[in-house]
Amino acid sequence: YNKIFKYINENKVNTYWSNREKGKGKYSDSNNASLLKNMNNEKHINNVIFLHIFKDTPNHIIDEKKIFINYVDWIIETLKIISLSNEKWLIRLHPSYKKWGEDQPSIIKSIIQTVEEKYKLDNIILDDMVRSNTSILKNAKKIITYSGTTANEAVCNGIKPITISKTNIYEFDNNLTFKPNSILEYKKLLLEDNNNLKFKINKDNIRKGKSLLFLRENILNLINELKYEYIYLTKNDLINEKAIFNKYYHYIEKKNHIYTIWVFH
């Protein structure tokens, strides 16, 4: 990363970030979430929890130091903690849950109901694609997510996010995110006043965040060469296995010349 950064043009980085905020980046989930208009007149909530696709819990990534096993474990304990908070909390549903075939509203509401049996949760609001990500991140002061691109986006917006598992932004510079080593440490961070300066990122680190995002999505991303589009499987695809393989087979055939270059390089 450090070697490549020397050759990255800062104007290109800033231009890409500006376009990305308008939904014109090279990450489809971000584009979908950024294009939304803020249809809610309610005052912005400064504390935001970004959900992941529950069925996509990364069990293949072994991080022995993470304090929660999976997304469900994480959100249950997080809700218990924020029930003690005097601040309002926004829970942002994942922008692609429908494409994944996941009924995320029902799942999170069920989890909330279970937690409410013992904990009072009158300080949370669910956001099912009402506000754009751009609007949320520009007004947030505290961001919580398990892992993923949102952590990097938070840094680009001057926020030091709280994460559970390793992220690329943490691996690049572990001073750019909070990755608590215990539930007690996590609890203290969540209940800390969101105006605390510890959650703010300076201009130099914002520049780092934007450069890293640019690097990931423009230089290290094979999608640019392949012109690849994610294939989300419908219920019919799951019934007819041949349809799944046919989609990928025809796509690979079109890109065969690129694969050949990779193999012989």
PDB file of C-alpha atoms in Angstrom:
ATOM      1  CA  TYR A   1       0.000   0.000   0.000  1.00  0.00           C
ATOM      2  CA  ASN A   2       2.674   2.480   0.990  1.00  0.00           C
ATOM      3  CA  LYS A   3       4.583   1.900  -2.249  1.00  0.00           C
ATOM      4  CA  ILE A   4       1.489   2.370  -4.410  1.00  0.00           C
ATOM      5  CA  PHE A   5       0.391   5.483  -2.498  1.00  0.00           C
ATOM      6  CA  LYS A   6       3.445   7.318  -3.847  1.00  0.00           C
ATOM      7  CA  TYR A   7       2.006   7.081  -7.345  1.00  0.00           C
ATOM      8  CA  ILE A   8      -1.623   7.937  -6.590  1.00  0.00           C
ATOM      9  CA  ASN A   9      -2.801  11.322  -7.819  1.00  0.00           C
ATOM     10  CA  GLU A  10      -4.596  13.159  -5.006  1.00  0.00           C
ATOM     11  CA  ASN A  11      -6.872  15.024  -7.420  1.00  0.00           C
ATOM     12  CA  LYS A  12      -8.042  11.701  -8.856  1.00  0.00           C
ATOM     13  CA  VAL A  13      -8.655  10.401  -5.337  1.00  0.00           C
ATOM     14  CA  ASN A  14     -10.795  13.434  -4.449  1.00  0.00           C
ATOM     15  CA  THR A  15     -12.680  13.307  -7.746  1.00  0.00           C
ATOM     16  CA  TYR A  16     -13.455   9.618  -7.264  1.00  0.00           C
ATOM     17  CA  TRP A  17     -14.642  10.223  -3.692  1.00  0.00           C
ATOM     18  CA  SER A  18     -16.893  13.056  -4.867  1.00  0.00           C
ATOM     19  CA  ASN A  19     -18.403  10.844  -7.591  1.00  0.00           C
ATOM     20  CA  ARG A  20     -18.779   7.950  -5.174  1.00  0.00           C
ATOM     21  CA  GLU A  21     -20.840  10.088  -2.800  1.00  0.00           C
ATOM     22  CA  LYS A  22     -23.188  10.729  -5.739  1.00  0.00           C
ATOM     23  CA  GLY A  23     -23.624   7.017  -6.366  1.00  0.00           C
ATOM     24  CA  LYS A  24     -21.130   6.868  -9.239  1.00  0.00           C
ATOM     25  CA  GLY A  25     -18.419   4.716  -7.656  1.00  0.00           C
ATOM     26  CA  LYS A  26     -17.295   1.183  -8.496  1.00  0.00           C
ATOM     27  CA  TYR A  27     -18.914  -0.545  -5.537  1.00  0.00           C
ATOM     28  CA  SER A  28     -22.537  -1.454  -6.265  1.00  0.00           C
ATOM     29  CA  ASP A  29     -23.786  -1.585  -2.654  1.00  0.00           C
ATOM     30  CA  SER A  30     -22.380   1.879  -2.020  1.00  0.00           C
ATOM     31  CA  ASN A  31     -23.990   3.248  -5.184  1.00  0.00           C
ATOM     32  CA  ASN A  32     -27.401   1.871  -4.227  1.00  0.00           C
ATOM     33  CA  ALA A  33     -27.197   3.346  -0.740  1.00  0.00           C
ATOM     34  CA  SER A  34     -25.838   6.720  -1.867  1.00  0.00           C
ATOM     35  CA  LEU A  35     -28.461   7.428  -4.512  1.00  0.00           C
ATOM     36  CA  LEU A  36     -31.306   7.519  -1.994  1.00  0.00           C
ATOM     37  CA  LYS A  37     -32.813  10.867  -1.153  1.00  0.00           C
ATOM     38  CA  ASN A  38     -33.319  11.787   2.465  1.00  0.00           C
ATOM     39  CA  MET A  39     -37.106  11.433   2.692  1.00  0.00           C
ATOM     40  CA  ASN A  40     -37.199  11.694   6.465  1.00  0.00           C
ATOM     41  CA  ASN A  41     -37.502  15.165   7.981  1.00  0.00           C
ATOM     42  CA  GLU A  42     -36.572  13.925  11.428  1.00  0.00           C
ATOM     43  CA  LYS A  43     -33.354  15.315  12.840  1.00  0.00           C
ATOM     44  CA  HIS A  44     -30.334  13.205  11.987  1.00  0.00           C
ATOM     45  CA  ILE A  45     -29.216  10.693  14.595  1.00  0.00           C
ATOM     46  CA  ASN A  46     -25.511  10.853  15.384  1.00  0.00           C
ATOM     47  CA  ASN A  47     -25.008   7.234  16.519  1.00  0.00           C
ATOM     48  CA  VAL A  48     -25.353   4.707  13.711  1.00  0.00           C
ATOM     49  CA  ILE A  49     -25.089   0.905  13.637  1.00  0.00           C
ATOM     50  CA  PHE A  50     -24.615  -0.499  10.132  1.00  0.00           C
ATOM     51  CA  LEU A  51     -25.974  -4.025   9.785  1.00  0.00           C
ATOM     52  CA  HIS A  52     -24.530  -6.744   7.576  1.00  0.00           C
ATOM     53  CA  ILE A  53     -26.319  -9.526   5.722  1.00  0.00           C
ATOM     54  CA  PHE A  54     -26.908 -11.970   8.578  1.00  0.00           C
ATOM     55  CA  LYS A  55     -26.523 -15.070   6.406  1.00  0.00           C
ATOM     56  CA  ASP A  56     -23.156 -13.714   5.191  1.00  0.00           C
ATOM     57  CA  THR A  57     -21.364 -13.961   8.549  1.00  0.00           C
ATOM     58  CA  PRO A  58     -17.692 -14.558   7.561  1.00  0.00           C
ATOM     59  CA  ASN A  59     -17.067 -17.881   9.280  1.00  0.00           C
ATOM     60  CA  HIS A  60     -14.171 -18.542   6.907  1.00  0.00           C
ATOM     61  CA  ILE A  61     -12.183 -15.655   8.423  1.00  0.00           C
ATOM     62  CA  ILE A  62     -10.492 -16.723  11.632  1.00  0.00           C
ATOM     63  CA  ASP A  63      -9.925 -13.716  13.861  1.00  0.00           C
ATOM     64  CA  GLU A  64      -9.137 -15.078  17.304  1.00  0.00           C
ATOM     65  CA  LYS A  65      -9.180 -11.609  18.825  1.00  0.00           C
ATOM     66  CA  LYS A  66     -12.689 -10.585  17.806  1.00  0.00           C
ATOM     67  CA  ILE A  67     -15.062 -10.378  20.766  1.00  0.00           C
ATOM     68  CA  PHE A  68     -18.209 -11.646  18.989  1.00  0.00           C
ATOM     69  CA  ILE A  69     -18.528 -14.865  17.019  1.00  0.00           C
ATOM     70  CA  ASN A  70     -21.007 -13.705  14.384  1.00  0.00           C
ATOM     71  CA  TYR A  71     -23.395 -10.924  13.352  1.00  0.00           C
ATOM     72  CA  VAL A  72     -26.311 -12.145  15.491  1.00  0.00           C
ATOM     73  CA  ASP A  73     -24.180 -12.475  18.622  1.00  0.00           C
ATOM     74  CA  TRP A  74     -22.800  -8.992  17.959  1.00  0.00           C
ATOM     75  CA  ILE A  75     -26.123  -7.205  17.440  1.00  0.00           C
ATOM     76  CA  ILE A  76     -27.786  -8.860  20.481  1.00  0.00           C
ATOM     77  CA  GLU A  77     -25.013  -7.726  22.817  1.00  0.00           C
ATOM     78  CA  THR A  78     -24.882  -4.299  21.163  1.00  0.00           C
ATOM     79  CA  LEU A  79     -28.599  -3.765  21.759  1.00  0.00           C
ATOM     80  CA  LYS A  80     -28.200  -4.736  25.420  1.00  0.00           C
ATOM     81  CA  ILE A  81     -25.454  -2.135  25.801  1.00  0.00           C
ATOM     82  CA  ILE A  82     -27.201   0.733  24.029  1.00  0.00           C
ATOM     83  CA  SER A  83     -30.306   0.150  26.152  1.00  0.00           C
ATOM     84  CA  LEU A  84     -28.196   1.876  28.845  1.00  0.00           C
ATOM     85  CA  SER A  85     -27.407   4.843  26.596  1.00  0.00           C
ATOM     86  CA  ASN A  86     -29.024   8.258  26.937  1.00  0.00           C
ATOM     87  CA  GLU A  87     -28.452   8.942  23.234  1.00  0.00           C
ATOM     88  CA  LYS A  88     -30.554   8.043  20.184  1.00  0.00           C
ATOM     89  CA  TRP A  89     -29.364   5.235  17.903  1.00  0.00           C
ATOM     90  CA  LEU A  90     -30.052   4.545  14.260  1.00  0.00           C
ATOM     91  CA  ILE A  91     -29.870   0.943  13.048  1.00  0.00           C
ATOM     92  CA  ARG A  92     -29.225   0.969   9.323  1.00  0.00           C
ATOM     93  CA  LEU A  93     -30.376  -2.120   7.412  1.00  0.00           C
ATOM     94  CA  HIS A  94     -28.042  -3.435   4.721  1.00  0.00           C
ATOM     95  CA  PRO A  95     -28.820  -1.904   1.289  1.00  0.00           C
ATOM     96  CA  SER A  96     -28.714  -5.275  -0.512  1.00  0.00           C
ATOM     97  CA  TYR A  97     -30.650  -7.536   1.840  1.00  0.00           C
ATOM     98  CA  LYS A  98     -33.414  -8.032  -0.755  1.00  0.00           C
ATOM     99  CA  LYS A  99     -30.906  -9.095  -3.411  1.00  0.00           C
ATOM    100  CA  TRP A 100     -29.559 -11.670  -0.975  1.00  0.00           C
ATOM    101  CA  GLY A 101     -33.068 -12.980  -0.423  1.00  0.00           C
ATOM    102  CA  GLU A 102     -32.921 -12.077   3.270  1.00  0.00           C
ATOM    103  CA  ASP A 103     -35.903 -10.726   5.171  1.00  0.00           C
ATOM    104  CA  GLN A 104     -33.698  -8.476   7.280  1.00  0.00           C
ATOM    105  CA  PRO A 105     -36.518  -6.304   8.702  1.00  0.00           C
ATOM    106  CA  SER A 106     -38.173  -9.388  10.227  1.00  0.00           C
ATOM    107  CA  ILE A 107     -34.862 -10.717  11.538  1.00  0.00           C
ATOM    108  CA  ILE A 108     -33.801  -7.514  13.279  1.00  0.00           C
ATOM    109  CA  LYS A 109     -37.310  -6.903  14.668  1.00  0.00           C
ATOM    110  CA  SER A 110     -37.330 -10.439  16.083  1.00  0.00           C
ATOM    111  CA  ILE A 111     -33.929  -9.871  17.702  1.00  0.00           C
ATOM    112  CA  ILE A 112     -35.106  -6.549  19.171  1.00  0.00           C
ATOM    113  CA  GLN A 113     -38.243  -8.180  20.609  1.00  0.00           C
ATOM    114  CA  THR A 114     -36.131 -10.867  22.263  1.00  0.00           C
ATOM    115  CA  VAL A 115     -33.790  -8.294  23.819  1.00  0.00           C
ATOM    116  CA  GLU A 116     -36.738  -6.136  24.953  1.00  0.00           C
ATOM    117  CA  GLU A 117     -37.945  -8.950  27.178  1.00  0.00           C
ATOM    118  CA  LYS A 118     -35.245  -7.889  29.659  1.00  0.00           C
ATOM    119  CA  TYR A 119     -33.938  -4.545  28.350  1.00  0.00           C
ATOM    120  CA  LYS A 120     -35.676  -1.278  27.522  1.00  0.00           C
ATOM    121  CA  LEU A 121     -35.040  -0.169  23.933  1.00  0.00           C
ATOM    122  CA  ASP A 122     -36.916   3.088  23.392  1.00  0.00           C
ATOM    123  CA  ASN A 123     -33.886   4.924  21.973  1.00  0.00           C
ATOM    124  CA  ILE A 124     -33.496   3.092  18.639  1.00  0.00           C
ATOM    125  CA  ILE A 125     -34.852   3.736  15.154  1.00  0.00           C
ATOM    126  CA  LEU A 126     -34.659   1.313  12.232  1.00  0.00           C
ATOM    127  CA  ASP A 127     -33.701   2.785   8.873  1.00  0.00           C
ATOM    128  CA  ASP A 128     -34.748   0.624   5.938  1.00  0.00           C
ATOM    129  CA  MET A 129     -33.202   2.637   3.095  1.00  0.00           C
ATOM    130  CA  VAL A 130     -34.904   5.879   4.109  1.00  0.00           C
ATOM    131  CA  ARG A 131     -31.746   7.983   4.331  1.00  0.00           C
ATOM    132  CA  SER A 132     -28.831   7.831   1.924  1.00  0.00           C
ATOM    133  CA  ASN A 133     -25.491   6.577   3.198  1.00  0.00           C
ATOM    134  CA  THR A 134     -23.941   9.881   2.159  1.00  0.00           C
ATOM    135  CA  SER A 135     -26.422  11.781   4.334  1.00  0.00           C
ATOM    136  CA  ILE A 136     -25.969   9.408   7.296  1.00  0.00           C
ATOM    137  CA  LEU A 137     -22.170   9.514   7.219  1.00  0.00           C
ATOM    138  CA  LYS A 138     -22.005  13.283   6.839  1.00  0.00           C
ATOM    139  CA  ASN A 139     -24.113  13.792   9.966  1.00  0.00           C
ATOM    140  CA  ALA A 140     -22.923  10.885  12.125  1.00  0.00           C
ATOM    141  CA  LYS A 141     -20.503  11.243  15.021  1.00  0.00           C
ATOM    142  CA  LYS A 142     -20.210   7.588  16.063  1.00  0.00           C
ATOM    143  CA  ILE A 143     -20.249   4.630  13.666  1.00  0.00           C
ATOM    144  CA  ILE A 144     -20.455   0.975  14.689  1.00  0.00           C
ATOM    145  CA  THR A 145     -20.104  -1.921  12.250  1.00  0.00           C
ATOM    146  CA  TYR A 146     -18.809  -5.468  12.461  1.00  0.00           C
ATOM    147  CA  SER A 147     -16.375  -5.058   9.563  1.00  0.00           C
ATOM    148  CA  GLY A 148     -16.429  -4.121   5.896  1.00  0.00           C
ATOM    149  CA  THR A 149     -16.398  -1.047   3.679  1.00  0.00           C
ATOM    150  CA  THR A 150     -18.435   1.129   6.039  1.00  0.00           C
ATOM    151  CA  ALA A 151     -15.421   1.387   8.360  1.00  0.00           C
ATOM    152  CA  ASN A 152     -13.369   2.850   5.513  1.00  0.00           C
ATOM    153  CA  GLU A 153     -16.200   5.203   4.531  1.00  0.00           C
ATOM    154  CA  ALA A 154     -16.442   6.440   8.122  1.00  0.00           C
ATOM    155  CA  VAL A 155     -12.738   7.363   8.101  1.00  0.00           C
ATOM    156  CA  CYS A 156     -13.259   9.227   4.809  1.00  0.00           C
ATOM    157  CA  ASN A 157     -15.931  11.259   6.609  1.00  0.00           C
ATOM    158  CA  GLY A 158     -13.678  12.099   9.552  1.00  0.00           C
ATOM    159  CA  ILE A 159     -15.090   9.480  11.947  1.00  0.00           C
ATOM    160  CA  LYS A 160     -13.055   6.849  13.785  1.00  0.00           C
ATOM    161  CA  PRO A 161     -15.387   3.822  13.634  1.00  0.00           C
ATOM    162  CA  ILE A 162     -15.876   1.034  16.151  1.00  0.00           C
ATOM    163  CA  THR A 163     -15.413  -2.393  14.529  1.00  0.00           C
ATOM    164  CA  ILE A 164     -15.376  -5.981  15.731  1.00  0.00           C
ATOM    165  CA  SER A 165     -13.407  -7.934  13.158  1.00  0.00           C
ATOM    166  CA  LYS A 166     -10.324  -6.993  11.169  1.00  0.00           C
ATOM    167  CA  THR A 167     -10.843  -4.565   8.294  1.00  0.00           C
ATOM    168  CA  ASN A 168      -8.486  -3.370   5.592  1.00  0.00           C
ATOM    169  CA  ILE A 169      -8.422   0.126   7.095  1.00  0.00           C
ATOM    170  CA  TYR A 170      -7.409  -1.378  10.467  1.00  0.00           C
ATOM    171  CA  GLU A 171      -4.709  -3.546   8.852  1.00  0.00           C
ATOM    172  CA  PHE A 172      -3.378  -0.479   7.042  1.00  0.00           C
ATOM    173  CA  ASP A 173      -3.268   1.685  10.176  1.00  0.00           C
ATOM    174  CA  ASN A 174      -4.765   0.383  13.420  1.00  0.00           C
ATOM    175  CA  ASN A 175      -5.026   3.945  14.738  1.00  0.00           C
ATOM    176  CA  LEU A 176      -7.797   4.674  12.248  1.00  0.00           C
ATOM    177  CA  THR A 177     -10.404   2.428  13.895  1.00  0.00           C
ATOM    178  CA  PHE A 178     -11.391   1.151  17.314  1.00  0.00           C
ATOM    179  CA  LYS A 179     -11.217  -2.645  17.539  1.00  0.00           C
ATOM    180  CA  PRO A 180     -11.995  -3.402  21.198  1.00  0.00           C
ATOM    181  CA  ASN A 181     -10.250  -6.324  22.884  1.00  0.00           C
ATOM    182  CA  SER A 182     -13.054  -6.999  25.367  1.00  0.00           C
ATOM    183  CA  ILE A 183     -16.793  -6.510  25.740  1.00  0.00           C
ATOM    184  CA  LEU A 184     -16.091  -4.103  28.606  1.00  0.00           C
ATOM    185  CA  GLU A 185     -13.952  -1.932  26.320  1.00  0.00           C
ATOM    186  CA  TYR A 186     -16.663  -2.133  23.646  1.00  0.00           C
ATOM    187  CA  LYS A 187     -19.303  -1.092  26.169  1.00  0.00           C
ATOM    188  CA  LYS A 188     -17.286   1.947  27.247  1.00  0.00           C
ATOM    189  CA  LEU A 189     -16.911   3.092  23.642  1.00  0.00           C
ATOM    190  CA  LEU A 190     -20.620   2.712  22.891  1.00  0.00           C
ATOM    191  CA  LEU A 191     -21.668   4.616  26.023  1.00  0.00           C
ATOM    192  CA  GLU A 192     -19.079   7.378  25.541  1.00  0.00           C
ATOM    193  CA  ASP A 193     -20.472  10.809  24.612  1.00  0.00           C
ATOM    194  CA  ASN A 194     -20.489  10.957  20.807  1.00  0.00           C
ATOM    195  CA  ASN A 195     -19.001  14.465  20.927  1.00  0.00           C
ATOM    196  CA  ASN A 196     -15.792  13.082  22.394  1.00  0.00           C
ATOM    197  CA  LEU A 197     -12.803  14.049  20.248  1.00  0.00           C
ATOM    198  CA  LYS A 198     -11.588  10.436  20.278  1.00  0.00           C
ATOM    199  CA  PHE A 199     -14.173   9.682  17.554  1.00  0.00           C
ATOM    200  CA  LYS A 200     -12.799  12.347  15.198  1.00  0.00           C
ATOM    201  CA  ILE A 201     -10.228  11.774  12.436  1.00  0.00           C
ATOM    202  CA  ASN A 202      -7.827  14.549  11.348  1.00  0.00           C
ATOM    203  CA  LYS A 203      -7.339  15.719   7.754  1.00  0.00           C
ATOM    204  CA  ASP A 204      -4.208  13.656   7.144  1.00  0.00           C
ATOM    205  CA  ASN A 205      -5.974  10.469   8.178  1.00  0.00           C
ATOM    206  CA  ILE A 206      -9.054  11.378   6.137  1.00  0.00           C
ATOM    207  CA  ARG A 207      -6.704  11.627   3.160  1.00  0.00           C
ATOM    208  CA  LYS A 208      -5.328   8.171   4.015  1.00  0.00           C
ATOM    209  CA  GLY A 209      -8.838   6.742   4.132  1.00  0.00           C
ATOM    210  CA  LYS A 210      -9.813   8.180   0.765  1.00  0.00           C
ATOM    211  CA  SER A 211      -6.559   7.005  -0.828  1.00  0.00           C
ATOM    212  CA  LEU A 212      -7.054   3.484   0.496  1.00  0.00           C
ATOM    213  CA  LEU A 213     -10.637   3.392  -0.796  1.00  0.00           C
ATOM    214  CA  PHE A 214      -9.486   4.652  -4.194  1.00  0.00           C
ATOM    215  CA  LEU A 215      -6.742   2.034  -4.263  1.00  0.00           C
ATOM    216  CA  ARG A 216      -9.108  -0.823  -3.414  1.00  0.00           C
ATOM    217  CA  GLU A 217     -11.836   0.136  -5.863  1.00  0.00           C
ATOM    218  CA  ASN A 218      -9.760   1.370  -8.800  1.00  0.00           C
ATOM    219  CA  ILE A 219      -6.368  -0.344  -8.768  1.00  0.00           C
ATOM    220  CA  LEU A 220      -6.632  -3.604  -6.825  1.00  0.00           C
ATOM    221  CA  ASN A 221     -10.155  -4.390  -8.002  1.00  0.00           C
ATOM    222  CA  LEU A 222     -10.348  -6.870 -10.897  1.00  0.00           C
ATOM    223  CA  ILE A 223     -13.881  -5.716 -11.669  1.00  0.00           C
ATOM    224  CA  ASN A 224     -12.364  -2.888 -13.730  1.00  0.00           C
ATOM    225  CA  GLU A 225     -10.714  -5.361 -16.086  1.00  0.00           C
ATOM    226  CA  LEU A 226     -13.494  -7.932 -16.123  1.00  0.00           C
ATOM    227  CA  LYS A 227     -16.415  -5.474 -16.246  1.00  0.00           C
ATOM    228  CA  TYR A 228     -17.959  -7.959 -13.850  1.00  0.00           C
ATOM    229  CA  GLU A 229     -21.426  -7.616 -12.380  1.00  0.00           C
ATOM    230  CA  TYR A 230     -22.472  -9.543  -9.293  1.00  0.00           C
ATOM    231  CA  ILE A 231     -24.970 -12.293 -10.022  1.00  0.00           C
ATOM    232  CA  TYR A 232     -27.664 -12.517  -7.365  1.00  0.00           C
ATOM    233  CA  LEU A 233     -29.530 -15.813  -7.540  1.00  0.00           C
ATOM    234  CA  THR A 234     -33.320 -15.798  -7.699  1.00  0.00           C
ATOM    235  CA  LYS A 235     -35.554 -18.468  -6.181  1.00  0.00           C
ATOM    236  CA  ASN A 236     -35.891 -19.995  -9.649  1.00  0.00           C
ATOM    237  CA  ASP A 237     -32.098 -20.259  -9.904  1.00  0.00           C
ATOM    238  CA  LEU A 238     -31.984 -22.184  -6.657  1.00  0.00           C
ATOM    239  CA  ILE A 239     -34.570 -24.619  -7.995  1.00  0.00           C
ATOM    240  CA  ASN A 240     -32.805 -25.030 -11.325  1.00  0.00           C
ATOM    241  CA  GLU A 241     -29.095 -25.558 -10.646  1.00  0.00           C
ATOM    242  CA  LYS A 242     -28.269 -25.473 -14.358  1.00  0.00           C
ATOM    243  CA  ALA A 243     -29.350 -21.836 -14.520  1.00  0.00           C
ATOM    244  CA  ILE A 244     -26.728 -20.929 -11.924  1.00  0.00           C
ATOM    245  CA  PHE A 245     -23.876 -22.561 -13.804  1.00  0.00           C
ATOM    246  CA  ASN A 246     -25.083 -21.259 -17.171  1.00  0.00           C
ATOM    247  CA  LYS A 247     -24.882 -17.660 -15.950  1.00  0.00           C
ATOM    248  CA  TYR A 248     -21.289 -18.062 -14.835  1.00  0.00           C
ATOM    249  CA  TYR A 249     -20.278 -20.261 -17.773  1.00  0.00           C
ATOM    250  CA  HIS A 250     -21.383 -17.712 -20.376  1.00  0.00           C
ATOM    251  CA  TYR A 251     -19.763 -14.900 -18.438  1.00  0.00           C
ATOM    252  CA  ILE A 252     -16.428 -16.732 -18.139  1.00  0.00           C
ATOM    253  CA  GLU A 253     -16.490 -17.553 -21.859  1.00  0.00           C
ATOM    254  CA  LYS A 254     -16.729 -13.849 -22.686  1.00  0.00           C
ATOM    255  CA  LYS A 255     -13.732 -13.055 -20.468  1.00  0.00           C
ATOM    256  CA  ASN A 256     -11.619 -16.047 -21.457  1.00  0.00           C
ATOM    257  CA  HIS A 257      -8.866 -13.923 -23.051  1.00  0.00           C
ATOM    258  CA  ILE A 258      -8.276 -12.103 -19.756  1.00  0.00           C
ATOM    259  CA  TYR A 259      -8.072 -15.315 -17.728  1.00  0.00           C
ATOM    260  CA  THR A 260      -5.551 -16.689 -20.217  1.00  0.00           C
ATOM    261  CA  ILE A 261      -3.304 -13.660 -19.766  1.00  0.00           C
ATOM    262  CA  TRP A 262      -3.385 -14.106 -15.988  1.00  0.00           C
ATOM    263  CA  VAL A 263      -2.456 -17.774 -16.197  1.00  0.00           C
ATOM    264  CA  PHE A 264       0.527 -17.261 -18.495  1.00  0.00           C
ATOM    265  CA  HIS A 265       1.736 -14.110 -16.790  1.00  0.00           C
TER     266      HIS A 265
END
